[in-house]
Coordinates of C-alpha atoms and ligand atoms in Angstrom, one line a residue:
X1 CA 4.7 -42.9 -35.4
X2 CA 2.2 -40.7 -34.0
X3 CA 1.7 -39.6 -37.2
X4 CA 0.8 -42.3 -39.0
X5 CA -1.5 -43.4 -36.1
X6 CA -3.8 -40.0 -36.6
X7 CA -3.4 -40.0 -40.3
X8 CA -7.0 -42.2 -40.2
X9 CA -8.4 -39.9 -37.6
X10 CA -7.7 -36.8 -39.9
X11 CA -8.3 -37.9 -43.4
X12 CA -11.7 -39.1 -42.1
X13 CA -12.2 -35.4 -40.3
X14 CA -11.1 -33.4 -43.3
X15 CA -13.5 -35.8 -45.8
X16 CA -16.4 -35.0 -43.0
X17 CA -15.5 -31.6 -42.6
X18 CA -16.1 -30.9 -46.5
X19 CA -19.0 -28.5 -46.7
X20 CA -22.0 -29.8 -44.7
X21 CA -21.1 -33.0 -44.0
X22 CA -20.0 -32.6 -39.9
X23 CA -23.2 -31.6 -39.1
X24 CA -26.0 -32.8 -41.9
X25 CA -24.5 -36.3 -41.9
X26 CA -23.4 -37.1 -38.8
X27 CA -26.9 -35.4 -36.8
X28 CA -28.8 -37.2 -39.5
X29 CA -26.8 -40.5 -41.2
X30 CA -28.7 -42.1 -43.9
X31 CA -30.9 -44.5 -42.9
X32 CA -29.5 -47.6 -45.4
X33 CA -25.9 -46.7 -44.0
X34 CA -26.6 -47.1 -39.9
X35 CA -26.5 -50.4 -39.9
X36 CA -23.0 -50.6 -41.3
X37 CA -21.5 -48.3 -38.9
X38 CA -19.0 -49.6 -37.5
X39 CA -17.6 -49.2 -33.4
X40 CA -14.8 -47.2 -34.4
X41 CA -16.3 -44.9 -36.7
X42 CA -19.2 -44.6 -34.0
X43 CA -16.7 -43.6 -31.6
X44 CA -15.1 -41.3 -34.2
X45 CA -18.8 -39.7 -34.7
X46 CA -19.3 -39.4 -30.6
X47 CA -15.6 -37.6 -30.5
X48 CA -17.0 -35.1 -33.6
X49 CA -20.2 -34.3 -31.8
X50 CA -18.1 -33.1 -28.9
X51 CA -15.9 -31.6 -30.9
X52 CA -12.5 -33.5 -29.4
X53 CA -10.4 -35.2 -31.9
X54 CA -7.6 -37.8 -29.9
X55 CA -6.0 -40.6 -31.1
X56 CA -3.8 -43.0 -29.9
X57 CA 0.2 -42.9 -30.2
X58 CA 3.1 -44.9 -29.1
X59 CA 4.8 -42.0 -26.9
X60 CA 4.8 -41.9 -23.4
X61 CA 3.3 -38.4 -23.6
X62 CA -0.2 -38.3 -23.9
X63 CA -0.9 -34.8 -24.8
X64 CA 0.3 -35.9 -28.0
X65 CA -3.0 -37.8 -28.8
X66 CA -5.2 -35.0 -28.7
X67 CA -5.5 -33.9 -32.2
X68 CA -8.5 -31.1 -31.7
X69 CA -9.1 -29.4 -28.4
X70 CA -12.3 -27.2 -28.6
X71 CA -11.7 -25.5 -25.4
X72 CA -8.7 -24.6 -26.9
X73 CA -10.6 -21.9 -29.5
X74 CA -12.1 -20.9 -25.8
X75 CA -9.1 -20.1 -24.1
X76 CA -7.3 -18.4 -27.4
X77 CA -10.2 -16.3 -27.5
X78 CA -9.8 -15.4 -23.5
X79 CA -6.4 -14.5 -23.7
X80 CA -6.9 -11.8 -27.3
X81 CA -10.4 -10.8 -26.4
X82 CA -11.2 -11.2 -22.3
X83 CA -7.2 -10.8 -21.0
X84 CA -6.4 -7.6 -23.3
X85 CA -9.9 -5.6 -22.2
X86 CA -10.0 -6.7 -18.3
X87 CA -6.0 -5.5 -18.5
X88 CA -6.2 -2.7 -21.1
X89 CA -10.0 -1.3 -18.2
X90 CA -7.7 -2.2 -14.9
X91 CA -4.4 -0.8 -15.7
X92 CA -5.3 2.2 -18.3
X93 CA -8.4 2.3 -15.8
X94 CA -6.3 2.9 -12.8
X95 CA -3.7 5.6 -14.4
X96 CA -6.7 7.3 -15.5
X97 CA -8.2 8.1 -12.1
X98 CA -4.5 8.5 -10.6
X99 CA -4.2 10.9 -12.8
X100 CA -7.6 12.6 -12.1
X101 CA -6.8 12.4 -8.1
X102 CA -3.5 14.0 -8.5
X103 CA -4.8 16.8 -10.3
X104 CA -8.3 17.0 -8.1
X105 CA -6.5 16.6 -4.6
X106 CA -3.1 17.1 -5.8
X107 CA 0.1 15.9 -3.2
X108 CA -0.9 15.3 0.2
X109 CA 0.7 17.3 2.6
X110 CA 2.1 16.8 6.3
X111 CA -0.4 19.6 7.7
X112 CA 1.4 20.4 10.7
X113 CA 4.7 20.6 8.3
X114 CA 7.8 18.7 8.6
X115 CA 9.3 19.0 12.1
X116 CA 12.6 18.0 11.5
X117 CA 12.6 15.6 13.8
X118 CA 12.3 11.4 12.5
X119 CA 11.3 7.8 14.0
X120 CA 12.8 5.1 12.4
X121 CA 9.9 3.5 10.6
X122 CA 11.3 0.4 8.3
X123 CA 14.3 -1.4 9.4
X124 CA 17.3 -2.5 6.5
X125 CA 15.9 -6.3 6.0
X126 CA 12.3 -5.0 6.0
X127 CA 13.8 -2.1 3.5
X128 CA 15.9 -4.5 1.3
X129 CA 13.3 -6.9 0.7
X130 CA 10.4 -4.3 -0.1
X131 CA 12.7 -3.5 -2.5
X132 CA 13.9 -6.8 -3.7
X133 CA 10.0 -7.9 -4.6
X134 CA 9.3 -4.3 -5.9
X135 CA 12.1 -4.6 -8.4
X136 CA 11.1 -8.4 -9.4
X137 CA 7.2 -7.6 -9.1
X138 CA 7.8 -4.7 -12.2
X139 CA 9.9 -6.5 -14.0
X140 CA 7.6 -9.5 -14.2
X141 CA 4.8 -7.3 -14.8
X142 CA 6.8 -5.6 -17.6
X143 CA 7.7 -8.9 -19.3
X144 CA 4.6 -10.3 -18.4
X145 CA 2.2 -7.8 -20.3
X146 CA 4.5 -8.5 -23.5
X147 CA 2.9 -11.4 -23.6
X148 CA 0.0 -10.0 -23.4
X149 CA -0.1 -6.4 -25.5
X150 CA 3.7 -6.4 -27.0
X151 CA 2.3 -7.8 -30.1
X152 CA 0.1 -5.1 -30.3
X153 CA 1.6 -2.2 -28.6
X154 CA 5.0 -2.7 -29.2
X155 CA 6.1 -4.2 -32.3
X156 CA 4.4 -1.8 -34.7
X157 CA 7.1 0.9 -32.8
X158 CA 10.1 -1.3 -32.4
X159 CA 9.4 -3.9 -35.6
X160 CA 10.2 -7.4 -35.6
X161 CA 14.3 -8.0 -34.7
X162 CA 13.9 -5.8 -31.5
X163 CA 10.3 -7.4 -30.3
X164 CA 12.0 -10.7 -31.0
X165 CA 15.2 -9.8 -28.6
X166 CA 12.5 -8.3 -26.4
X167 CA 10.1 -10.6 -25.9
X168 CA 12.5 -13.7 -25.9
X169 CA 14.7 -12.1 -22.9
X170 CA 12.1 -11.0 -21.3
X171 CA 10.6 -14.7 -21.2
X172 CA 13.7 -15.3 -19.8
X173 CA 13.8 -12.6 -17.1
X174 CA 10.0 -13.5 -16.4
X175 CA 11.0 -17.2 -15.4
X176 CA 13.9 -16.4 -13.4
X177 CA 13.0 -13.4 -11.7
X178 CA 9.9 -15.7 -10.4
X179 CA 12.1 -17.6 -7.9
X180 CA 13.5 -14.2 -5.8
X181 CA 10.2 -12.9 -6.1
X182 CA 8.6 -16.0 -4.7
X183 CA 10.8 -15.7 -2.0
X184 CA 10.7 -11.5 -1.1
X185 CA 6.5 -12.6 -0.5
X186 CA 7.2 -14.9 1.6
X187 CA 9.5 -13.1 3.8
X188 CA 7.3 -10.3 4.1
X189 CA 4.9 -12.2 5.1
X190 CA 6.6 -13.4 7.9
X191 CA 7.8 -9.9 8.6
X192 CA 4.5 -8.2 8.7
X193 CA 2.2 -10.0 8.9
X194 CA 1.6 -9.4 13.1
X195 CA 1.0 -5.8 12.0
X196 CA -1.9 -6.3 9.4
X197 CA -4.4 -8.5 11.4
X198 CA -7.4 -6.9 10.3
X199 CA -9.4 -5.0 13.0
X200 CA -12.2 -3.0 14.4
X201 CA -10.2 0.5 13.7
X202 CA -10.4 -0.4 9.9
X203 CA -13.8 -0.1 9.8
X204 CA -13.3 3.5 11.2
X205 CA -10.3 4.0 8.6
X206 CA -12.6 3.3 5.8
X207 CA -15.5 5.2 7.0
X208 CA -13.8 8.4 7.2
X209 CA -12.2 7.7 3.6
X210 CA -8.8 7.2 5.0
X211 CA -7.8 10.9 5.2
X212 CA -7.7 10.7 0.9
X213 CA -11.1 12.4 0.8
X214 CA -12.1 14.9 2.8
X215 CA -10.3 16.1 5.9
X216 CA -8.7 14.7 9.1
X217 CA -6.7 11.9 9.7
X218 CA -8.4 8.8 11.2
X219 CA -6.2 6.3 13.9
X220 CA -3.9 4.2 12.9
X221 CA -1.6 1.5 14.0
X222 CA 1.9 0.3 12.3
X223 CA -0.2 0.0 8.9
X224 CA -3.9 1.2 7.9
X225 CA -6.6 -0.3 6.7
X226 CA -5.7 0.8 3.3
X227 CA -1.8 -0.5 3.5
X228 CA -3.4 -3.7 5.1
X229 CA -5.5 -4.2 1.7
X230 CA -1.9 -3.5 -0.4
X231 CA -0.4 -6.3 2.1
X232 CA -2.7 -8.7 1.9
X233 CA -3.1 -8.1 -2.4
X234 CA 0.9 -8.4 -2.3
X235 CA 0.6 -11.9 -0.4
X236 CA -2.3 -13.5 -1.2
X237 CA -1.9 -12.0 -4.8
X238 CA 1.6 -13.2 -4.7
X239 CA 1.1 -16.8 -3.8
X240 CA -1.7 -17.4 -6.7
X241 CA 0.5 -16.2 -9.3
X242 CA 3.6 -18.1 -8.2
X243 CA 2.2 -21.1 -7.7
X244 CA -0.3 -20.7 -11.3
X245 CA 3.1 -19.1 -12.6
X246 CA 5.0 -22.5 -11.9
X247 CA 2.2 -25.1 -13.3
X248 CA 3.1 -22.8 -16.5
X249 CA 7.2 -23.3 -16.3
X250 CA 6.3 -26.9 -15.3
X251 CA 4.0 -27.6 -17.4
X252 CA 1.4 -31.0 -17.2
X253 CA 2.4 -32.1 -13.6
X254 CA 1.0 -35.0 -12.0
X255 CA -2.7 -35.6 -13.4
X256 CA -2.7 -31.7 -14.9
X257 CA -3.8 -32.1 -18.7
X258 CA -4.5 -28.8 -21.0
X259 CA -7.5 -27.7 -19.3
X260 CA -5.8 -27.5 -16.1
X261 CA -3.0 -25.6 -17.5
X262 CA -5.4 -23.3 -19.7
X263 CA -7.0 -22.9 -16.1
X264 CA -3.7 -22.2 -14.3
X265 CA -3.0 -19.5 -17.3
X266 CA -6.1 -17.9 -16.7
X267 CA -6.2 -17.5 -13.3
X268 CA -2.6 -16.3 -13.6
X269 CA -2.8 -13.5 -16.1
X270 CA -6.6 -12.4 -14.3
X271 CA -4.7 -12.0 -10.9
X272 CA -1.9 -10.5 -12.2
X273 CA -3.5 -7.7 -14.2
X274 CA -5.6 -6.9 -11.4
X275 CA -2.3 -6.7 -9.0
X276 CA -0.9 -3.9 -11.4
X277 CA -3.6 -2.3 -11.2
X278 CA -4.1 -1.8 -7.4
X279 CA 0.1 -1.4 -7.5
X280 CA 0.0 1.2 -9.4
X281 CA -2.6 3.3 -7.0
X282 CA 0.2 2.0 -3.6
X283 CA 3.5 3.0 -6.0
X284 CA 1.4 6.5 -6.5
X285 CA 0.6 7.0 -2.7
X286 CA 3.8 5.8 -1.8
X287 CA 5.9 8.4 -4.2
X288 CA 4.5 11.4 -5.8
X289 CA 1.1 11.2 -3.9
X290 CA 2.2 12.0 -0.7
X291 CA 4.6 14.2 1.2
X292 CA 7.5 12.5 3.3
X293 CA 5.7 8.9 2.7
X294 CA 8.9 7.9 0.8
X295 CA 11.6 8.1 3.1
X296 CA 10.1 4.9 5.1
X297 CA 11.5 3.5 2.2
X298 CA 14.5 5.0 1.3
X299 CA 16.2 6.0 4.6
X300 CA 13.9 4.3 6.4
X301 CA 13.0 7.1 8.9
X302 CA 10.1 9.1 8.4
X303 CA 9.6 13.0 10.1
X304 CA 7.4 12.5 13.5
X305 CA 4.7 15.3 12.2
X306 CA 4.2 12.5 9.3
X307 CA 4.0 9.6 11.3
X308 CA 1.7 10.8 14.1
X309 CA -0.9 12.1 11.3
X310 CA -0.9 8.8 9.6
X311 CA 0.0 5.9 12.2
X312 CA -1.1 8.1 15.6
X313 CA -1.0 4.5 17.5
X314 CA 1.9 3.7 16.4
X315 CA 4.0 6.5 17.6
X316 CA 2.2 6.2 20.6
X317 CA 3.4 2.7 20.8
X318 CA 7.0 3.2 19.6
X319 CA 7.2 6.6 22.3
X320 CA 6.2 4.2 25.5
X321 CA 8.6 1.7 24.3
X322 CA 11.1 4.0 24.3
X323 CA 10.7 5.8 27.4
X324 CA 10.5 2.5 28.8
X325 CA 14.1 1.1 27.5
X326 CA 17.2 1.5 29.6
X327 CA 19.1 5.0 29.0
X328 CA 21.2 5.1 26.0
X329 CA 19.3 2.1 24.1
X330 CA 19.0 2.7 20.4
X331 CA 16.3 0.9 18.2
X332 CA 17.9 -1.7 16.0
X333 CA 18.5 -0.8 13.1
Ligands
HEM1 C1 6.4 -16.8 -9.1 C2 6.0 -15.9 -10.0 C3 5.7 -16.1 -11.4 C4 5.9 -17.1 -12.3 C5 6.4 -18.5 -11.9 C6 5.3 -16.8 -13.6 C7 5.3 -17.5 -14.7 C8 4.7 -17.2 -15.9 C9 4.7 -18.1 -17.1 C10 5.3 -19.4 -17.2 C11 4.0 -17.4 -18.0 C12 3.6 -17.9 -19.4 C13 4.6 -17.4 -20.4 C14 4.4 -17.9 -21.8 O1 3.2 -17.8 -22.3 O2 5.3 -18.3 -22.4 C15 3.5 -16.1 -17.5 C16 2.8 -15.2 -18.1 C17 2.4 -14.0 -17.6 N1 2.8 -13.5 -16.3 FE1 3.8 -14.5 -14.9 N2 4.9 -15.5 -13.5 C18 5.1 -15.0 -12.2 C19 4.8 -13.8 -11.7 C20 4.1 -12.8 -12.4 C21 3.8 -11.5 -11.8 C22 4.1 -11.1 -10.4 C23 3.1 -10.9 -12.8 C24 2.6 -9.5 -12.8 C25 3.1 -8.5 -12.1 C26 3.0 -11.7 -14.0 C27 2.4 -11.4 -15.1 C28 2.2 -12.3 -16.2 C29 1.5 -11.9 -17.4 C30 0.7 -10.6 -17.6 C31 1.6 -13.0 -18.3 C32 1.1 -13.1 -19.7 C33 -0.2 -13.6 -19.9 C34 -0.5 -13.7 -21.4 O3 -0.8 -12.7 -22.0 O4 -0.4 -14.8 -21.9 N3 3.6 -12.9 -13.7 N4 4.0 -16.0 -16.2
HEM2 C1 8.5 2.2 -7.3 C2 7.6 1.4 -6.6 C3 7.3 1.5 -5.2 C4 7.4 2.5 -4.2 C5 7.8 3.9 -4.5 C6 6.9 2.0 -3.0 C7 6.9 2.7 -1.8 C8 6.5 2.2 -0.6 C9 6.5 2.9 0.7 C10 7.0 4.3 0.8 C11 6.1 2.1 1.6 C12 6.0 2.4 3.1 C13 4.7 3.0 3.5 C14 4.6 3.1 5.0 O1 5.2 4.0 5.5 O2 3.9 2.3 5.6 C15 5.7 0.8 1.0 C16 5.2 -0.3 1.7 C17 4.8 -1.4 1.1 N1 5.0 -1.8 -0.2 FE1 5.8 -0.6 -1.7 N2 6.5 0.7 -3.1 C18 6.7 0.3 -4.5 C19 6.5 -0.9 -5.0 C20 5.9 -2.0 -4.4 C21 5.5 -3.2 -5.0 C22 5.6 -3.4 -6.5 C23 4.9 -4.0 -4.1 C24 4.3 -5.3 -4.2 C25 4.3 -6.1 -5.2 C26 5.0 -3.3 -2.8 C27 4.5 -3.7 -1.6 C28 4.5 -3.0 -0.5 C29 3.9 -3.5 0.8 C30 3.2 -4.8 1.0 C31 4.1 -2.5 1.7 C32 3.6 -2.5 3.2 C33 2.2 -2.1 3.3 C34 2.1 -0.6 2.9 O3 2.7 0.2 3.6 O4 1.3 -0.3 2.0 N3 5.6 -2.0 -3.1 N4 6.0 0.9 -0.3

């Protein structure tokens, strides 16, 4: 049915379309013929000049009538042209210079050396979950640039049968994982979020190039200026994805029509490129890049030399709680 209703629509377009006509005829229509136009072939003309083809159908779903869509040759041309070179500068970008630090600066060291001796720094809930959105956040990142390069990148190695498998379970993966993910940001906002009020000492932090370049180690609280910036890129990062990432599984809710969803995909794969990016720099720093940072991860406890270099305040903090607990108390774990 819907069909037949645009049939008219796009006979006439292809019979104007034939060489010259769109704009020669329609910018200029001969003077004997004006007179015989008539409404709907004016409103056919007005729809040309903008470029919009729609029609009219029977179905209750009216992105059906939209026969052209010239911001659609717009957004194709963001996601193969704009997408692949802000994501292909940003993420090759970042390696690049990890790489160059590493080999520059190479690991950073505890300078007073390991003292054997560790503060609990992260406990199992706060552990599990960094873990839980880490997991999720790659994966989705993963799948995610599929969509975006895989064509490129990754079918010329694997060919066809294996992208296809690929690419269709990681679409799959990509939709589902988006729900624990969703929920691992939110937690951790609730977790941390006391801790990474920004303040006066971050100003200080930044100034004296957070201890990365050049020498000394400037005060810190539970988290620095710099892990602030990685918190608030994980949350606020998080929460434009997910909810641009559901108008996408959802697609055309309430009044959205395609340009809304062509926004929402934008903004979506913009964000998210730019998140692996600055990941990559916190997954370097929080691995290779730096002595005895992982254990706040992985056992949770991190040696005392390491934590009063990098969080001095902290300690403080933790050590005057602790002398002021009852005899015997232990931290919760
Ligand atoms: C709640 C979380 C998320 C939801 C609901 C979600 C949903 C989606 C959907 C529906 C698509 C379009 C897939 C298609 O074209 O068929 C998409 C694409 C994409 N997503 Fe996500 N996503 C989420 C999180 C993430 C995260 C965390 C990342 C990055 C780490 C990411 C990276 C991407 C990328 C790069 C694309 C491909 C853009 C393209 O080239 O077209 N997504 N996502
Ligand atoms: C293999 C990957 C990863 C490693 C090795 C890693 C490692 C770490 C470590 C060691 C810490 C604790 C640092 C401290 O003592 O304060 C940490 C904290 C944190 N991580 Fe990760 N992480 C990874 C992936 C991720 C991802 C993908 C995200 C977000 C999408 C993330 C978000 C955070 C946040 C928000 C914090 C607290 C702020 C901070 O300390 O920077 N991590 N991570």
């Amino acid at each position: 049915m819907r069909r037949i209703l645009l049939a008219p629509f796009m006979v006439l377009f292809l019979a104007l379309a034939a060489p010259g006509l769109i704009g020669g005829a329609l910018a200029q229509p001969a003077a004997g013929a004006r007179g015989a136009i008539s409404a709907e072939e004016l409103e056919l003309q007005r729809m040309l000049q903008g470029g919009r083809i729609e029609g009219r159908t029977t179905l209750p779903d009216a992105q059906s009538e939209v026969l052209i869509q010239p911001a659609g040759k717009a957004w194709r041309d963001f996601h193969n042209v704009t997408l692949a070179w802000v994501g292909g500068i940003a993420v090759g970008g970042m390696l690049l210079i990890l790489i160059a630090f590493y080999l520059g600066r190479g690991k950073i060291m505890v300078e007073g050396g390991l003292s054997g001796r560790t503060i609990q720094r992260f406990n199992l809930l706060e552990r599990a979950n960094h873990w839980m959105v880490a997991t999720c956040f790659i994966i989705l990142g993963l799948t995610g640039l599929n969509l975006t390069f895989g064509r490129h990148l990754l079918l010329p190695i694997v060919g066809p049968e294996a992208f296809t498998a690929i690419s269709l379970y990681g679409k799959i993966l990509h939709n589902f994982l988006a729900f624990p993910f969703t929920l691992g940001i939110v937690l951790m906002l609730l977790l941390w979020v006391k801790d990474n009020i920004p303040n006066g000492r971050d100003i200080e932090w930044f100034k004296q190039g957070g201890g990365l370049i050049g020498k000394g180690h400037p005060k810190a609280g539970r988290f620095n200026a710099g892990q602030k910036m990685v918190f608030w890129i994980t949350t606020l990062g998080g929460a434009a994805v997910a909810v641009s990432g559901y108008l996408l599984i959802f697609p055309f809710w309430g009044e959205f029509g395609v340009a809304e969803m062509q926004l929402a995909h934008i903004v979506h794969s913009i964000i998210s490129v730019l998140m692996i990016a600055a990941m990559l720099a916190h997954i370097y720093i929080g691995s290779i890049g730096m002595q005895g940072a992982f254990d706040a991860m992985g056992t949770g406890q991190v040696d005392l030399n390491w934590a009063k270099e990098h969080h001095s305040l902290w300690v403080e903090e933790q050590q005057k709680r602790e002398a002021a607990a009852p005899r015997g108390a232990q931290p919760a774990e």
